mmCIF file with all atom_site columns, C-alpha atoms in Angstrom:
data_model
loop_
_atom_site.group_PDB
_atom_site.id
_atom_site.type_symbol
_atom_site.label_atom_id
_atom_site.label_alt_id
_atom_site.label_comp_id
_atom_site.label_asym_id
_atom_site.label_entity_id
_atom_site.label_seq_id
_atom_site.pdbx_PDB_ins_code
_atom_site.Cartn_x
_atom_site.Cartn_y
_atom_site.Cartn_z
_atom_site.occupancy
_atom_site.B_iso_or_equiv
_atom_site.pdbx_formal_charge
_atom_site.auth_seq_id
_atom_site.auth_comp_id
_atom_site.auth_asym_id
_atom_site.auth_atom_id
_atom_site.pdbx_PDB_model_num
ATOM 1   C CA . MET E 1 1   ? 243.635 228.727 64.021 1.00 47.00 ? 1   MET E CA 1
ATOM 2   C CA . SER E 1 2   ? 245.371 232.073 64.052 1.00 47.00 ? 2   SER E CA 1
ATOM 3   C CA . ALA E 1 3   ? 243.063 235.017 63.696 1.00 49.00 ? 3   ALA E CA 1
ATOM 4   C CA . GLY E 1 4   ? 245.092 237.022 61.227 1.00 56.00 ? 4   GLY E CA 1
ATOM 5   C CA . PRO E 1 5   ? 244.446 240.692 60.548 1.00 73.00 ? 5   PRO E CA 1
ATOM 6   C CA . ALA E 1 6   ? 241.168 242.408 61.308 1.00 89.00 ? 6   ALA E CA 1
ATOM 7   C CA . VAL E 1 7   ? 238.750 242.574 58.399 1.00 93.00 ? 7   VAL E CA 1
ATOM 8   C CA . ASP E 1 8   ? 236.278 245.001 56.867 1.00 93.00 ? 8   ASP E CA 1
ATOM 9   C CA . PRO E 1 9   ? 232.948 243.893 58.431 1.00 93.00 ? 9   PRO E CA 1
ATOM 10  C CA . ARG E 1 10  ? 231.109 244.450 55.160 1.00 95.00 ? 10  ARG E CA 1
ATOM 11  C CA . GLY E 1 11  ? 233.015 241.562 53.569 1.00 95.00 ? 11  GLY E CA 1
ATOM 12  C CA . PRO E 1 12  ? 231.675 238.806 55.822 1.00 96.00 ? 12  PRO E CA 1
ATOM 13  C CA . ARG E 1 13  ? 228.152 240.135 55.422 1.00 96.00 ? 13  ARG E CA 1
ATOM 14  C CA . PHE E 1 14  ? 228.547 240.055 51.639 1.00 97.00 ? 14  PHE E CA 1
ATOM 15  C CA . ALA E 1 15  ? 229.839 236.475 51.946 1.00 98.00 ? 15  ALA E CA 1
ATOM 16  C CA . ALA E 1 16  ? 226.793 235.621 54.066 1.00 98.00 ? 16  ALA E CA 1
ATOM 17  C CA . ILE E 1 17  ? 224.510 236.911 51.310 1.00 98.00 ? 17  ILE E CA 1
ATOM 18  C CA . LEU E 1 18  ? 226.210 234.709 48.719 1.00 98.00 ? 18  LEU E CA 1
ATOM 19  C CA . THR E 1 19  ? 226.189 231.765 51.125 1.00 98.00 ? 19  THR E CA 1
ATOM 20  C CA . THR E 1 20  ? 222.466 232.273 51.785 1.00 98.00 ? 20  THR E CA 1
ATOM 21  C CA . ILE E 1 21  ? 221.766 232.147 48.052 1.00 98.00 ? 21  ILE E CA 1
ATOM 22  C CA . VAL E 1 22  ? 223.896 229.033 47.535 1.00 98.00 ? 22  VAL E CA 1
ATOM 23  C CA . LEU E 1 23  ? 222.347 227.188 50.480 1.00 98.00 ? 23  LEU E CA 1
ATOM 24  C CA . ALA E 1 24  ? 218.798 228.145 49.438 1.00 98.00 ? 24  ALA E CA 1
ATOM 25  C CA . VAL E 1 25  ? 219.500 226.727 45.974 1.00 98.00 ? 25  VAL E CA 1
ATOM 26  C CA . VAL E 1 26  ? 220.836 223.538 47.584 1.00 98.00 ? 26  VAL E CA 1
ATOM 27  C CA . LEU E 1 27  ? 217.679 223.156 49.689 1.00 97.00 ? 27  LEU E CA 1
ATOM 28  C CA . ILE E 1 28  ? 215.468 223.634 46.634 1.00 98.00 ? 28  ILE E CA 1
ATOM 29  C CA . THR E 1 29  ? 217.442 221.334 44.328 1.00 97.00 ? 29  THR E CA 1
ATOM 30  C CA . GLN E 1 30  ? 219.144 218.985 46.819 1.00 96.00 ? 30  GLN E CA 1
ATOM 31  C CA . TRP E 1 31  ? 222.146 219.135 44.491 1.00 98.00 ? 31  TRP E CA 1
ATOM 32  C CA . TRP E 1 32  ? 224.928 217.956 46.782 1.00 98.00 ? 32  TRP E CA 1
ATOM 33  C CA . PRO E 1 33  ? 227.869 218.963 44.497 1.00 98.00 ? 33  PRO E CA 1
ATOM 34  C CA . LEU E 1 34  ? 226.929 222.621 45.041 1.00 98.00 ? 34  LEU E CA 1
ATOM 35  C CA . LEU E 1 35  ? 226.860 222.013 48.795 1.00 98.00 ? 35  LEU E CA 1
ATOM 36  C CA . ALA E 1 36  ? 230.258 220.319 48.528 1.00 98.00 ? 36  ALA E CA 1
ATOM 37  C CA . ALA E 1 37  ? 231.590 223.422 46.747 1.00 98.00 ? 37  ALA E CA 1
ATOM 38  C CA . GLN E 1 38  ? 230.196 225.578 49.563 1.00 98.00 ? 38  GLN E CA 1
ATOM 39  C CA . ALA E 1 39  ? 231.957 223.288 52.056 1.00 98.00 ? 39  ALA E CA 1
ATOM 40  C CA . VAL E 1 40  ? 235.227 224.027 50.242 1.00 98.00 ? 40  VAL E CA 1
ATOM 41  C CA . VAL E 1 41  ? 234.511 227.765 50.481 1.00 98.00 ? 41  VAL E CA 1
ATOM 42  C CA . PHE E 1 42  ? 233.908 227.367 54.224 1.00 98.00 ? 42  PHE E CA 1
ATOM 43  C CA . ALA E 1 43  ? 237.071 225.273 54.612 1.00 98.00 ? 43  ALA E CA 1
ATOM 44  C CA . ILE E 1 44  ? 239.255 227.883 52.939 1.00 98.00 ? 44  ILE E CA 1
ATOM 45  C CA . GLY E 1 45  ? 237.852 230.631 55.161 1.00 97.00 ? 45  GLY E CA 1
ATOM 46  C CA . ALA E 1 46  ? 238.199 228.550 58.320 1.00 97.00 ? 46  ALA E CA 1
ATOM 47  C CA . PHE E 1 47  ? 241.489 226.740 57.830 1.00 98.00 ? 47  PHE E CA 1
ATOM 48  C CA . VAL E 1 48  ? 243.472 228.821 55.309 1.00 97.00 ? 48  VAL E CA 1
ATOM 49  C CA . GLY E 1 49  ? 242.206 232.300 56.128 1.00 95.00 ? 49  GLY E CA 1
ATOM 50  C CA . LEU E 1 50  ? 239.575 234.830 55.219 1.00 95.00 ? 50  LEU E CA 1
ATOM 51  C CA . LYS E 1 51  ? 241.774 236.749 52.791 1.00 94.00 ? 51  LYS E CA 1
ATOM 52  C CA . PRO E 1 52  ? 242.093 233.917 50.209 1.00 96.00 ? 52  PRO E CA 1
ATOM 53  C CA . ALA E 1 53  ? 238.484 232.726 50.668 1.00 97.00 ? 53  ALA E CA 1
ATOM 54  C CA . PRO E 1 54  ? 236.573 232.885 47.351 1.00 97.00 ? 54  PRO E CA 1
ATOM 55  C CA . TYR E 1 55  ? 233.777 235.190 48.536 1.00 97.00 ? 55  TYR E CA 1
ATOM 56  C CA . SER E 1 56  ? 236.354 237.469 50.164 1.00 96.00 ? 56  SER E CA 1
ATOM 57  C CA . LEU E 1 57  ? 238.163 237.762 46.846 1.00 96.00 ? 57  LEU E CA 1
ATOM 58  C CA . VAL E 1 58  ? 234.927 238.681 45.054 1.00 97.00 ? 58  VAL E CA 1
ATOM 59  C CA . TYR E 1 59  ? 234.187 241.278 47.721 1.00 96.00 ? 59  TYR E CA 1
ATOM 60  C CA . ARG E 1 60  ? 237.703 242.731 47.756 1.00 94.00 ? 60  ARG E CA 1
ATOM 61  C CA . TYR E 1 61  ? 238.084 243.071 43.975 1.00 95.00 ? 61  TYR E CA 1
ATOM 62  C CA . LEU E 1 62  ? 234.543 243.693 42.738 1.00 95.00 ? 62  LEU E CA 1
ATOM 63  C CA . VAL E 1 63  ? 232.481 245.157 45.590 1.00 96.00 ? 63  VAL E CA 1
ATOM 64  C CA . ALA E 1 64  ? 234.769 247.023 48.007 1.00 92.00 ? 64  ALA E CA 1
ATOM 65  C CA . PRO E 1 65  ? 236.229 249.392 45.380 1.00 93.00 ? 65  PRO E CA 1
ATOM 66  C CA . ARG E 1 66  ? 232.700 250.635 44.689 1.00 94.00 ? 66  ARG E CA 1
ATOM 67  C CA . LEU E 1 67  ? 231.910 251.185 48.381 1.00 93.00 ? 67  LEU E CA 1
ATOM 68  C CA . GLY E 1 68  ? 234.927 253.171 49.392 1.00 86.00 ? 68  GLY E CA 1
ATOM 69  C CA . PRO E 1 69  ? 237.116 252.720 52.442 1.00 87.00 ? 69  PRO E CA 1
ATOM 70  C CA . THR E 1 70  ? 235.937 252.078 55.961 1.00 88.00 ? 70  THR E CA 1
ATOM 71  C CA . THR E 1 71  ? 237.622 252.617 59.283 1.00 89.00 ? 71  THR E CA 1
ATOM 72  C CA . GLU E 1 72  ? 235.619 249.808 60.910 1.00 91.00 ? 72  GLU E CA 1
ATOM 73  C CA . ARG E 1 73  ? 237.443 246.555 61.533 1.00 93.00 ? 73  ARG E CA 1
ATOM 74  C CA . GLU E 1 74  ? 236.333 243.218 62.940 1.00 93.00 ? 74  GLU E CA 1
ATOM 75  C CA . ASP E 1 75  ? 238.387 240.483 64.589 1.00 94.00 ? 75  ASP E CA 1
ATOM 76  C CA . ALA E 1 76  ? 238.914 237.603 62.175 1.00 95.00 ? 76  ALA E CA 1
ATOM 77  C CA . ALA E 1 77  ? 238.981 234.811 64.797 1.00 96.00 ? 77  ALA E CA 1
ATOM 78  C CA . PRO E 1 78  ? 235.199 234.656 65.413 1.00 97.00 ? 78  PRO E CA 1
ATOM 79  C CA . LEU E 1 79  ? 234.577 234.811 61.670 1.00 97.00 ? 79  LEU E CA 1
ATOM 80  C CA . ARG E 1 80  ? 236.951 231.923 61.018 1.00 97.00 ? 80  ARG E CA 1
ATOM 81  C CA . PHE E 1 81  ? 235.261 229.922 63.757 1.00 98.00 ? 81  PHE E CA 1
ATOM 82  C CA . ALA E 1 82  ? 231.891 230.614 62.114 1.00 98.00 ? 82  ALA E CA 1
ATOM 83  C CA . GLN E 1 83  ? 233.339 229.371 58.814 1.00 98.00 ? 83  GLN E CA 1
ATOM 84  C CA . ALA E 1 84  ? 234.465 226.177 60.567 1.00 98.00 ? 84  ALA E CA 1
ATOM 85  C CA . VAL E 1 85  ? 230.957 225.625 61.957 1.00 98.00 ? 85  VAL E CA 1
ATOM 86  C CA . GLY E 1 86  ? 229.517 226.200 58.482 1.00 98.00 ? 86  GLY E CA 1
ATOM 87  C CA . PHE E 1 87  ? 232.040 223.714 57.105 1.00 98.00 ? 87  PHE E CA 1
ATOM 88  C CA . VAL E 1 88  ? 230.866 221.016 59.541 1.00 98.00 ? 88  VAL E CA 1
ATOM 89  C CA . PHE E 1 89  ? 227.211 221.518 58.629 1.00 98.00 ? 89  PHE E CA 1
ATOM 90  C CA . ALA E 1 90  ? 227.993 221.635 54.897 1.00 98.00 ? 90  ALA E CA 1
ATOM 91  C CA . VAL E 1 91  ? 230.002 218.397 55.082 1.00 98.00 ? 91  VAL E CA 1
ATOM 92  C CA . ILE E 1 92  ? 227.222 216.658 57.029 1.00 98.00 ? 92  ILE E CA 1
ATOM 93  C CA . GLY E 1 93  ? 224.676 217.939 54.512 1.00 98.00 ? 93  GLY E CA 1
ATOM 94  C CA . THR E 1 94  ? 226.791 216.846 51.565 1.00 98.00 ? 94  THR E CA 1
ATOM 95  C CA . VAL E 1 95  ? 227.233 213.357 52.985 1.00 98.00 ? 95  VAL E CA 1
ATOM 96  C CA . GLY E 1 96  ? 223.516 213.168 53.746 1.00 98.00 ? 96  GLY E CA 1
ATOM 97  C CA . PHE E 1 97  ? 222.385 214.140 50.257 1.00 98.00 ? 97  PHE E CA 1
ATOM 98  C CA . ALA E 1 98  ? 225.084 212.069 48.512 1.00 98.00 ? 98  ALA E CA 1
ATOM 99  C CA . ALA E 1 99  ? 224.268 208.964 50.582 1.00 98.00 ? 99  ALA E CA 1
ATOM 100 C CA . GLY E 1 100 ? 220.538 209.262 49.975 1.00 97.00 ? 100 GLY E CA 1
ATOM 101 C CA . LEU E 1 101 ? 219.867 210.393 53.547 1.00 98.00 ? 101 LEU E CA 1
ATOM 102 C CA . THR E 1 102 ? 217.806 213.316 52.322 1.00 98.00 ? 102 THR E CA 1
ATOM 103 C CA . ALA E 1 103 ? 216.474 214.281 55.747 1.00 98.00 ? 103 ALA E CA 1
ATOM 104 C CA . LEU E 1 104 ? 220.018 214.563 57.142 1.00 98.00 ? 104 LEU E CA 1
ATOM 105 C CA . GLY E 1 105 ? 221.148 216.616 54.143 1.00 98.00 ? 105 GLY E CA 1
ATOM 106 C CA . PHE E 1 106 ? 218.112 218.847 54.383 1.00 98.00 ? 106 PHE E CA 1
ATOM 107 C CA . VAL E 1 107 ? 218.390 219.491 58.144 1.00 98.00 ? 107 VAL E CA 1
ATOM 108 C CA . ALA E 1 108 ? 222.150 220.165 58.095 1.00 98.00 ? 108 ALA E CA 1
ATOM 109 C CA . THR E 1 109 ? 221.792 222.505 55.119 1.00 98.00 ? 109 THR E CA 1
ATOM 110 C CA . ALA E 1 110 ? 218.815 224.255 56.734 1.00 98.00 ? 110 ALA E CA 1
ATOM 111 C CA . PHE E 1 111 ? 220.846 224.923 59.902 1.00 98.00 ? 111 PHE E CA 1
ATOM 112 C CA . ALA E 1 112 ? 223.673 226.414 57.827 1.00 98.00 ? 112 ALA E CA 1
ATOM 113 C CA . LEU E 1 113 ? 221.171 228.452 55.813 1.00 98.00 ? 113 LEU E CA 1
ATOM 114 C CA . PHE E 1 114 ? 219.549 229.781 58.995 1.00 98.00 ? 114 PHE E CA 1
ATOM 115 C CA . ALA E 1 115 ? 222.920 230.988 60.325 1.00 98.00 ? 115 ALA E CA 1
ATOM 116 C CA . ALA E 1 116 ? 223.925 232.531 56.982 1.00 98.00 ? 116 ALA E CA 1
ATOM 117 C CA . PHE E 1 117 ? 220.557 234.268 56.662 1.00 98.00 ? 117 PHE E CA 1
ATOM 118 C CA . LEU E 1 118 ? 220.839 235.749 60.168 1.00 98.00 ? 118 LEU E CA 1
ATOM 119 C CA . ASN E 1 119 ? 224.152 237.305 59.166 1.00 97.00 ? 119 ASN E CA 1
ATOM 120 C CA . ALA E 1 120 ? 222.995 238.420 55.721 1.00 97.00 ? 120 ALA E CA 1
ATOM 121 C CA . ALA E 1 121 ? 219.683 239.931 56.807 1.00 97.00 ? 121 ALA E CA 1
ATOM 122 C CA . PHE E 1 122 ? 220.347 241.100 60.361 1.00 97.00 ? 122 PHE E CA 1
ATOM 123 C CA . ASN E 1 123 ? 224.148 241.314 60.607 1.00 95.00 ? 123 ASN E CA 1
ATOM 124 C CA . PHE E 1 124 ? 224.021 238.717 63.400 1.00 97.00 ? 124 PHE E CA 1
ATOM 125 C CA . CYS E 1 125 ? 226.804 236.157 63.116 1.00 97.00 ? 125 CYS E CA 1
ATOM 126 C CA . LEU E 1 126 ? 225.628 233.111 65.067 1.00 97.00 ? 126 LEU E CA 1
ATOM 127 C CA . GLY E 1 127 ? 228.993 231.342 64.773 1.00 96.00 ? 127 GLY E CA 1
ATOM 128 C CA . CYS E 1 128 ? 230.779 234.480 65.969 1.00 96.00 ? 128 CYS E CA 1
ATOM 129 C CA . GLU E 1 129 ? 228.517 234.655 69.008 1.00 96.00 ? 129 GLU E CA 1
ATOM 130 C CA . MET E 1 130 ? 229.203 230.964 69.716 1.00 97.00 ? 130 MET E CA 1
ATOM 131 C CA . TYR E 1 131 ? 232.925 231.698 69.536 1.00 96.00 ? 131 TYR E CA 1
ATOM 132 C CA . LEU E 1 132 ? 232.630 234.572 72.005 1.00 95.00 ? 132 LEU E CA 1
ATOM 133 C CA . LEU E 1 133 ? 230.560 232.478 74.432 1.00 96.00 ? 133 LEU E CA 1
ATOM 134 C CA . ILE E 1 134 ? 233.023 229.580 74.280 1.00 95.00 ? 134 ILE E CA 1
ATOM 135 C CA . LYS E 1 135 ? 235.915 231.968 74.807 1.00 93.00 ? 135 LYS E CA 1
ATOM 136 C CA . ARG E 1 136 ? 234.145 233.680 77.695 1.00 92.00 ? 136 ARG E CA 1
ATOM 137 C CA . PHE E 1 137 ? 233.356 230.469 79.548 1.00 92.00 ? 137 PHE E CA 1
ATOM 138 C CA . SER E 1 138 ? 236.616 228.649 78.796 1.00 88.00 ? 138 SER E CA 1
ATOM 139 C CA . PRO E 1 139 ? 239.098 228.533 81.658 1.00 86.00 ? 139 PRO E CA 1
ATOM 140 C CA . SER E 1 140 ? 241.882 231.004 81.071 1.00 76.00 ? 140 SER E CA 1
ATOM 141 C CA . PRO E 1 141 ? 245.462 229.780 81.260 1.00 74.00 ? 141 PRO E CA 1
ATOM 142 C CA . ARG E 1 142 ? 247.068 230.507 84.617 1.00 67.00 ? 142 ARG E CA 1
ATOM 143 C CA . ALA E 1 143 ? 250.046 232.780 84.737 1.00 53.00 ? 143 ALA E CA 1
ATOM 144 C CA . SER E 1 144 ? 253.051 231.089 86.336 1.00 52.00 ? 144 SER E CA 1
#
């Protein structure tokens, strides 16, 4: 997963707000097709890139022009990792709800919702922090 260019940090927070809404609706309705659509959104952000991700497009074309420019930038790699973690939980939740394993669907969706809410409400990206911890404690390649 290549990180790509640094991003406006307001974009991922906006995406977290939309994700929080979507996942809350899924928990209330247990409608797995909506969770499957959210899994696709996560997959695009994680495996294709943040720039073409649906919520990024909404932010870039509808929200950002109204906010004005920012000089702040954030590394994309932790954000993409967080999207990959969200993807895993959304897929597990989708499979759970679709297969009639409601408890599995509920728990997986609740974990994803918790992480999205932390980012939306407190600007704390749990997946990003996981990425940084993994990177910090991973053995670094030795120079030859």
